Tab-separated table of C-alpha atoms in Angstrom:
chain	number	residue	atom	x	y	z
A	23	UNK	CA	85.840	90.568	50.885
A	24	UNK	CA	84.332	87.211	52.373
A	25	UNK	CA	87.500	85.803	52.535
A	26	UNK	CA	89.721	88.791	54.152
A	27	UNK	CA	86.747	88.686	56.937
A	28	UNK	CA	86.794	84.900	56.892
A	29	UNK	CA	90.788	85.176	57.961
A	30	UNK	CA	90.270	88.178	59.704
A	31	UNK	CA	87.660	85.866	62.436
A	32	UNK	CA	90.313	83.209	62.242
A	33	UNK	CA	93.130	85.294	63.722
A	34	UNK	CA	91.126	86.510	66.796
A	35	UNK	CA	89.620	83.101	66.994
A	36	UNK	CA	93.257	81.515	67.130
A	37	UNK	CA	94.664	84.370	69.057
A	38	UNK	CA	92.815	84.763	71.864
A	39	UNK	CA	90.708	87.881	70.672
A	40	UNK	CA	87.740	86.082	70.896
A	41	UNK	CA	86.391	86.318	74.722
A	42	UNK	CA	85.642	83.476	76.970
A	43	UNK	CA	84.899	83.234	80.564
A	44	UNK	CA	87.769	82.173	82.865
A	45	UNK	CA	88.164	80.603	86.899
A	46	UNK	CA	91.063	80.328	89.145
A	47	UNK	CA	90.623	76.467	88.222
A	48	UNK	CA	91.247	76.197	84.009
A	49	UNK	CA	91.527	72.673	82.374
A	50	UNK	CA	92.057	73.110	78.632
A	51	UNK	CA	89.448	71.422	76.298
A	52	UNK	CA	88.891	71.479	72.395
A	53	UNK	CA	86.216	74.127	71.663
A	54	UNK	CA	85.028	74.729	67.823
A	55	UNK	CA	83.756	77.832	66.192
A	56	UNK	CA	81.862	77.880	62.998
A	57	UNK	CA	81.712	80.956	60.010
A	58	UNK	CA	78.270	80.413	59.020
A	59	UNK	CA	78.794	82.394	55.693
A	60	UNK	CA	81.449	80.093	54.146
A	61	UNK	CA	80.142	77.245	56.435
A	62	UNK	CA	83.584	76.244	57.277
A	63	UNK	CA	84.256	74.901	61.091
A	64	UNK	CA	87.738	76.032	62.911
A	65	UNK	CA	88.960	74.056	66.559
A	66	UNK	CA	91.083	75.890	68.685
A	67	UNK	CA	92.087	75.041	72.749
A	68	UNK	CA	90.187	77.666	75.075
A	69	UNK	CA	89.261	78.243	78.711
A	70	UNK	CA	86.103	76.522	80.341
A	71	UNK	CA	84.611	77.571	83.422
A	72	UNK	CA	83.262	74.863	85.731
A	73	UNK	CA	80.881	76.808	87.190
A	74	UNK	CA	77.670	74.439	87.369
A	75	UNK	CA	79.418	71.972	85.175
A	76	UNK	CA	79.149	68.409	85.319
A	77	UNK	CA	82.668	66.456	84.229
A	78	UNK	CA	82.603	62.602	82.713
A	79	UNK	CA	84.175	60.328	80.783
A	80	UNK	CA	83.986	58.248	77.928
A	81	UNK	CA	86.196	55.633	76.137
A	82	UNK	CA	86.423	55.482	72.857
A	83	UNK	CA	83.452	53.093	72.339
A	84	UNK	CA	81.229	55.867	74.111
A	85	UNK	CA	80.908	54.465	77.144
A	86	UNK	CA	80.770	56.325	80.537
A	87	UNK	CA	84.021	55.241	82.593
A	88	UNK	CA	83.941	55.935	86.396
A	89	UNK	CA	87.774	57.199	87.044
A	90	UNK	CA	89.330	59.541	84.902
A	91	UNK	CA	92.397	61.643	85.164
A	92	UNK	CA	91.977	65.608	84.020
A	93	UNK	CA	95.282	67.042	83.365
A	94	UNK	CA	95.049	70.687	83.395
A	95	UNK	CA	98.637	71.537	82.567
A	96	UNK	CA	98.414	73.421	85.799
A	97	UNK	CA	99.371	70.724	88.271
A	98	UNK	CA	101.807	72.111	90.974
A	99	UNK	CA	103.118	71.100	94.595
A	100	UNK	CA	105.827	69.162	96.075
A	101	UNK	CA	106.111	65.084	95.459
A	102	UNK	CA	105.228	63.213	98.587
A	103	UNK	CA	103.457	65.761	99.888
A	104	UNK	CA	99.501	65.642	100.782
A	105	UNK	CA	98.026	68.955	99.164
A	106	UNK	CA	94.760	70.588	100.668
A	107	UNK	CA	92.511	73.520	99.808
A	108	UNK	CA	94.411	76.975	99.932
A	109	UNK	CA	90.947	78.281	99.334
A	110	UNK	CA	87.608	77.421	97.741
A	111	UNK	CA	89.648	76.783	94.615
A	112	UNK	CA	93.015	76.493	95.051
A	113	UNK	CA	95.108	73.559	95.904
A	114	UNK	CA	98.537	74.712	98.485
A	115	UNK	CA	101.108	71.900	99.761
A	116	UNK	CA	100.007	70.731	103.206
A	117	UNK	CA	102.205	69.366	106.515
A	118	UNK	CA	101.699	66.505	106.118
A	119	UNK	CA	104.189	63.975	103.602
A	120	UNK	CA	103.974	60.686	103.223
A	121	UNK	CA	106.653	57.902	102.165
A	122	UNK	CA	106.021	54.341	101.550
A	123	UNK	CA	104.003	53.406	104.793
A	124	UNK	CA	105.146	56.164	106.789
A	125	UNK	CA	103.474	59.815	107.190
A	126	UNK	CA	105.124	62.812	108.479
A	127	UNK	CA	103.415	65.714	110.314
A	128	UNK	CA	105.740	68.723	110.096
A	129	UNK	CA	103.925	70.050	113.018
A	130	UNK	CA	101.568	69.743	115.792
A	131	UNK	CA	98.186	67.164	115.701
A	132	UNK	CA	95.811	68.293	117.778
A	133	UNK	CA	92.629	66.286	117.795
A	134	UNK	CA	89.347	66.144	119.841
A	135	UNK	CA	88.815	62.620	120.207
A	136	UNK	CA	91.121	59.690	120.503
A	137	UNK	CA	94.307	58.265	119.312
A	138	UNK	CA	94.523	54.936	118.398
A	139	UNK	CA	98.033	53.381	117.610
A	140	UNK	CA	97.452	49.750	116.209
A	141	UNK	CA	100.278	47.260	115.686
A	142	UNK	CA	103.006	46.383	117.134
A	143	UNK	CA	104.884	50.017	116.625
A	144	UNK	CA	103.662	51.984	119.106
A	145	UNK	CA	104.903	56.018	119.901
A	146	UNK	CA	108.188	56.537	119.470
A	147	UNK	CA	109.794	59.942	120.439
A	148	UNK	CA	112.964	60.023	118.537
A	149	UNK	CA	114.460	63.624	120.513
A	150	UNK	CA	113.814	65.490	123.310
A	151	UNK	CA	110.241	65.142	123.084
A	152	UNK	CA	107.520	65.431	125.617
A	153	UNK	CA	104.077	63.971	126.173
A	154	UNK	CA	102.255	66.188	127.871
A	155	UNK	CA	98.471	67.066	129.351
A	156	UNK	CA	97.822	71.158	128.315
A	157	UNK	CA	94.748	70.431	131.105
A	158	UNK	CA	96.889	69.671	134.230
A	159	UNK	CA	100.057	68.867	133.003
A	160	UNK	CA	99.774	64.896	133.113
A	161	UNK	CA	100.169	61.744	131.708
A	162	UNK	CA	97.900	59.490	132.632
A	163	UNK	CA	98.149	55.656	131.517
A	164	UNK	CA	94.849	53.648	131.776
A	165	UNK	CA	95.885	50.571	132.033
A	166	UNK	CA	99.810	48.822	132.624
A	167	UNK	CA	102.506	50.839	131.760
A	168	UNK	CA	105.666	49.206	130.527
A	169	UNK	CA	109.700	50.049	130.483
A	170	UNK	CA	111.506	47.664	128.923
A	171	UNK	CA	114.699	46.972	127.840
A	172	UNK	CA	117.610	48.219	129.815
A	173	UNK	CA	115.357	51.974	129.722
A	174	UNK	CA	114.649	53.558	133.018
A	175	UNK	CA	111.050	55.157	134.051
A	176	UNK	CA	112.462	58.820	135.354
A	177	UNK	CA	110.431	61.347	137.042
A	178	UNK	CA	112.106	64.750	137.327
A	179	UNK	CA	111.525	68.329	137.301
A	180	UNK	CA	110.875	67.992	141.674
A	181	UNK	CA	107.414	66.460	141.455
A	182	UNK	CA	106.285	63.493	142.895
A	183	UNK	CA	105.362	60.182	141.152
A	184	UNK	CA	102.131	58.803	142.406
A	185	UNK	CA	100.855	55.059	141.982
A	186	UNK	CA	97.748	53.787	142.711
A	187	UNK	CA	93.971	53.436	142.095
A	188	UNK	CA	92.110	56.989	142.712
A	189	UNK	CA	93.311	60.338	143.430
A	190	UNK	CA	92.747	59.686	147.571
A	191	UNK	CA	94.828	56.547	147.471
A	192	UNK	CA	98.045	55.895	146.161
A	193	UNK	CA	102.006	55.622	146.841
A	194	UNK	CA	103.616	58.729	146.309
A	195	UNK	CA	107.864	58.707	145.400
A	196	UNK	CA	110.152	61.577	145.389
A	197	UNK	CA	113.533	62.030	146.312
A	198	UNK	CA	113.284	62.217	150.018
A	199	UNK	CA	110.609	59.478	150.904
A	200	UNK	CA	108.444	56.943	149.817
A	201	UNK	CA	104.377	57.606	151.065
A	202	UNK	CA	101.696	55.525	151.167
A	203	UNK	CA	98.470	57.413	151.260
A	204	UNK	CA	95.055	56.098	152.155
A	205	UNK	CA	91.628	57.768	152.080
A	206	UNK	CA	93.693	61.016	151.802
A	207	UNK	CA	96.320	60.582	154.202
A	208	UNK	CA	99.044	59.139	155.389
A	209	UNK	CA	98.790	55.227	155.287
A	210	UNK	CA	100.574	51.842	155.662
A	211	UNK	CA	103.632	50.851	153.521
A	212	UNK	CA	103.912	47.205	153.246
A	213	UNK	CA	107.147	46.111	151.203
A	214	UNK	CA	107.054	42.239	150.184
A	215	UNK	CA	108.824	40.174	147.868
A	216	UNK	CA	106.972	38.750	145.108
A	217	UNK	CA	105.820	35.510	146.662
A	218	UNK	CA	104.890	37.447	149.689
A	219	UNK	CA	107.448	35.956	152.507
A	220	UNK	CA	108.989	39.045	153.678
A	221	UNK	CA	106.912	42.171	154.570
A	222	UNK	CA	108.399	45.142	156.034
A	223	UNK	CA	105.529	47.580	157.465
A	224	UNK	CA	105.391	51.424	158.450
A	225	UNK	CA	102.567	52.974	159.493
A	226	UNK	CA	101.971	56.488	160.627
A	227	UNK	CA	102.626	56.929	163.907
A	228	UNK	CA	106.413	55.999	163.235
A	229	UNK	CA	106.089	52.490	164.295
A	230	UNK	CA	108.328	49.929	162.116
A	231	UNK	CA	107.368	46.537	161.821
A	232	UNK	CA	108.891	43.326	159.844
A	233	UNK	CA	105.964	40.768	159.258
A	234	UNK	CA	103.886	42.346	162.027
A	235	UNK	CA	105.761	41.183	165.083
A	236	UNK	CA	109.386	39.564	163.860
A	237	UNK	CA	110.994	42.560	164.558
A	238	UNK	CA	108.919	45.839	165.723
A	239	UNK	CA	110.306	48.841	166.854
A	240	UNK	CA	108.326	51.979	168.178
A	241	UNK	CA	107.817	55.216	167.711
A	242	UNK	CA	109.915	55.742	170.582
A	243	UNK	CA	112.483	53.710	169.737
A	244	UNK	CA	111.585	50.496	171.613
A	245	UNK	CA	112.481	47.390	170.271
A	246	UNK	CA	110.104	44.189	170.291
A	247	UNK	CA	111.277	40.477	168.797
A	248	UNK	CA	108.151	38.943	168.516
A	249	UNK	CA	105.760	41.194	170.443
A	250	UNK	CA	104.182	44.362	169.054
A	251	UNK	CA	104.240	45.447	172.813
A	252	UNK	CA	108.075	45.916	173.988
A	253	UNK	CA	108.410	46.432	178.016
A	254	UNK	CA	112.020	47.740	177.371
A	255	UNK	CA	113.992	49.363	175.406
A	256	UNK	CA	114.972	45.547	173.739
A	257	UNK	CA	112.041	42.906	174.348
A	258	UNK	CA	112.811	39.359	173.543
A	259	UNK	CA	109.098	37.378	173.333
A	260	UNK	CA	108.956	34.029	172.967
A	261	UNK	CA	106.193	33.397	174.905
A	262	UNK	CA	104.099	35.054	178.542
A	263	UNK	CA	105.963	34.688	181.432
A	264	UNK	CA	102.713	35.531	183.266
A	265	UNK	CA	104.296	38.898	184.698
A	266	UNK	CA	105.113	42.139	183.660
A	267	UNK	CA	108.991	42.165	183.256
A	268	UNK	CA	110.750	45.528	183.102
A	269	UNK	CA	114.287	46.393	181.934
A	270	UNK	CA	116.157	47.283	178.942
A	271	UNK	CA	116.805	44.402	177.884
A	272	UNK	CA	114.395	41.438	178.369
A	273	UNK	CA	114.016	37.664	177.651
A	274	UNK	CA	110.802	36.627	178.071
A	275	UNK	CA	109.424	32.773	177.739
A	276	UNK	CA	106.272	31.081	178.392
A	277	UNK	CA	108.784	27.845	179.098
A	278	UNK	CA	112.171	27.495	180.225
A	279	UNK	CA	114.492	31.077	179.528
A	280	UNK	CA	118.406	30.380	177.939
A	281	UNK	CA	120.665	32.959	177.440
A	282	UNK	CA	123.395	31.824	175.607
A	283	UNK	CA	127.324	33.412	174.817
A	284	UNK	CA	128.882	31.303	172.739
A	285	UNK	CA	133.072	31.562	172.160
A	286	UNK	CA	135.563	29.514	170.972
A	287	UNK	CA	137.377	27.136	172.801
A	288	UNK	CA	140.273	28.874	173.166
A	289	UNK	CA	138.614	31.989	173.799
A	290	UNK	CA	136.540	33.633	176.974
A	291	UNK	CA	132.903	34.974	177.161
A	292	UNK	CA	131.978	37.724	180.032
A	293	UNK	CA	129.496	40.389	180.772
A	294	UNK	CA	130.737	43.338	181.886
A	295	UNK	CA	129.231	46.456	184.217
A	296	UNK	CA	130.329	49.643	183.998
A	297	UNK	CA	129.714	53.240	184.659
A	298	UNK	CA	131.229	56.319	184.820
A	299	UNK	CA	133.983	55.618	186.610
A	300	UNK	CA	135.187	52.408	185.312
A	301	UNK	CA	134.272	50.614	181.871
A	302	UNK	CA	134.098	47.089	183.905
A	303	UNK	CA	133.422	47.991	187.190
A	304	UNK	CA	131.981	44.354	187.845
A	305	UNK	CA	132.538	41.419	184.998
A	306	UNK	CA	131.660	37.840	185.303
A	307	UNK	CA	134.025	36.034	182.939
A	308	UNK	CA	133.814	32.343	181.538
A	309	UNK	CA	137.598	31.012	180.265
A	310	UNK	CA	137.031	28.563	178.108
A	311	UNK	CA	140.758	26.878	177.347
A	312	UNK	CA	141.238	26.901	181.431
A	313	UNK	CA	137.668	25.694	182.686
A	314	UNK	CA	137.480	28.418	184.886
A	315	UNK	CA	134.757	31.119	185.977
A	316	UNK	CA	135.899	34.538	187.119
A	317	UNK	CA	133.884	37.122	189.220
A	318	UNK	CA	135.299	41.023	189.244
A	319	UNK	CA	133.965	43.553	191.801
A	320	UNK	CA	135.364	47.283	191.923
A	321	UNK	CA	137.284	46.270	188.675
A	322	UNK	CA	139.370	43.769	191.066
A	323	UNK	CA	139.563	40.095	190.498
A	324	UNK	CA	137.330	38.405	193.818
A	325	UNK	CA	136.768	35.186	193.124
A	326	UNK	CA	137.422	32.165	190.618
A	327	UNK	CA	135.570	28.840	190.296
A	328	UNK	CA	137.405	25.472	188.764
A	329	UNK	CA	135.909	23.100	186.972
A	330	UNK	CA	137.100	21.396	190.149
A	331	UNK	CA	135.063	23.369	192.094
């Protein structure tokens, strides 16, 4: 009768009649059971639950190691993959894989601080990418940015590209015109090679200026050559004549005045007046290959000098 009993505990020891409490999380350990009657001690593999139970290990010596490995025979995911925490107790596959030194987000990163790219890599888009602000729709770079390479910096989509050092002052690019702004508004444009010896100016009241005075042209369309004050449509400054020259087209000197039309030899040099009637109405006429000077009134030939005289 002992016996049958003895067998009968066995089989509902070794079969799973015997209860024990169970988790989500179940690493299999070696639990014994002991008949006290026939003092005889059975081990069997069963179900622990964790639940405010402390986990170490020991070598075979007895002494406590501080890594161990717990295989559970429950162990799933995908290789390369970084798992995280389905729930309180439950381990899911996340987006994020990882292979040799480089990690893969299948998905957005959003983060509330900082990014910090060390080394030499940088960001690399490799599609049709975008960086974008969610705020205000920018990109702003503090510091230099860089396109190398034979890459080009584009700007599209109709906006305009502003450069410079604060919201108020900056040079603004799009497709139709290049702005400088200043305090808020419209500003000078200076344009100068990199060791500064040519600067081409604009300012906002449509005057055009190379290095100040070379060459300045007004808002009405004046011309100046050296003088930022034109007194004719084209104003030739060299120097103050001491009066106040009018004309459309002046040559002005503080020393002697040369006009000069230069041909070759073979060749004549003349100034010609005309109007509506007649193209050359008057001419005065230098021939060089003959020596000779020829006046022309009422588009007829008047009177000729020799080198004779």
């Amino acid at each position: 009768m002992k016996r049958a009993l003895l067998v009968a505990v066995l089989v509902a020891f070794l079969t799973g009649g015997y209860s024990f409490a169970q988790t989500e999380f179940q690493p299999s350990v070696s639990s014994t059971a002991k008949i006290a009657d026939e003092g005889t001690t059975v081990t069997r593999r069963d179900v622990l639950n964790f639940t405010g139970v402390e986990i170490t290990c020991t070598d075979d010596a007895g002494n406590e190691r501080t890594n161990c490995a717990l295989d559970t025979g429950l162990a799933t995911g995908t290789s390369g993959t970084i798992p995280k925490f389905g729930s309180s107790n439950t381990l899911v596959d996340s987006i994020v894989t990882e292979s040799g030194t480089t990690a893969t987000v299948a998905g957005s990163v959003n983060t509330t601080g900082g990014v910090d790219v060390q080394g030499a890599a940088g960001i690399t888009l490799s599609n049709d990418e975008t960086i974008t602000n969610a705020v205000d729709g920018t990109v702003k770079v503090l510091g230099i940015l860089s396109v190398r390479d034979s890459s080009d910096l584009n700007a599209t989509g109709g906006g305009v590209a502003h450069i410079g050092s604060s919201d108020t002052d900056y040079l603004a690019l799009d497709p139709n015109e290049i702005q400088s702004m200043t305090g808020g508004a419209a500003g000078e444009l200076h344009i100068n090679t990199h060791g500064g010896g040519t600067n081409v100016h604009s300012v906002t009241d449509g005057v055009f200026s190379v290095n100040t005075s070379d060459l300045y042209v007004e808002a009405l369309g004046d011309i100046g050559a050296g003088t930022t004050d034109p007194d004719g449509k084209f104003h030739i400054w060299a120097g103050s004549s001491g009066g106040s020259p009018s004309g459309d087209f002046i040559v002005e000197d503080d020393a002697y005045v040369n006009l000069t039309l230069s041909s070759p030899s073979d060749k004549t040099g003349r100034i010609d007046f005309g109007d509506v009637l007649s193209n050359n109405a008057g001419r005065i006429e230098y021939h060089h290959s003959a020596d000779r000077m020829d006046f022309d009134a009422g588009a007829t030939h008047t009177l000729s000098i020799t080198s004779a005289g």
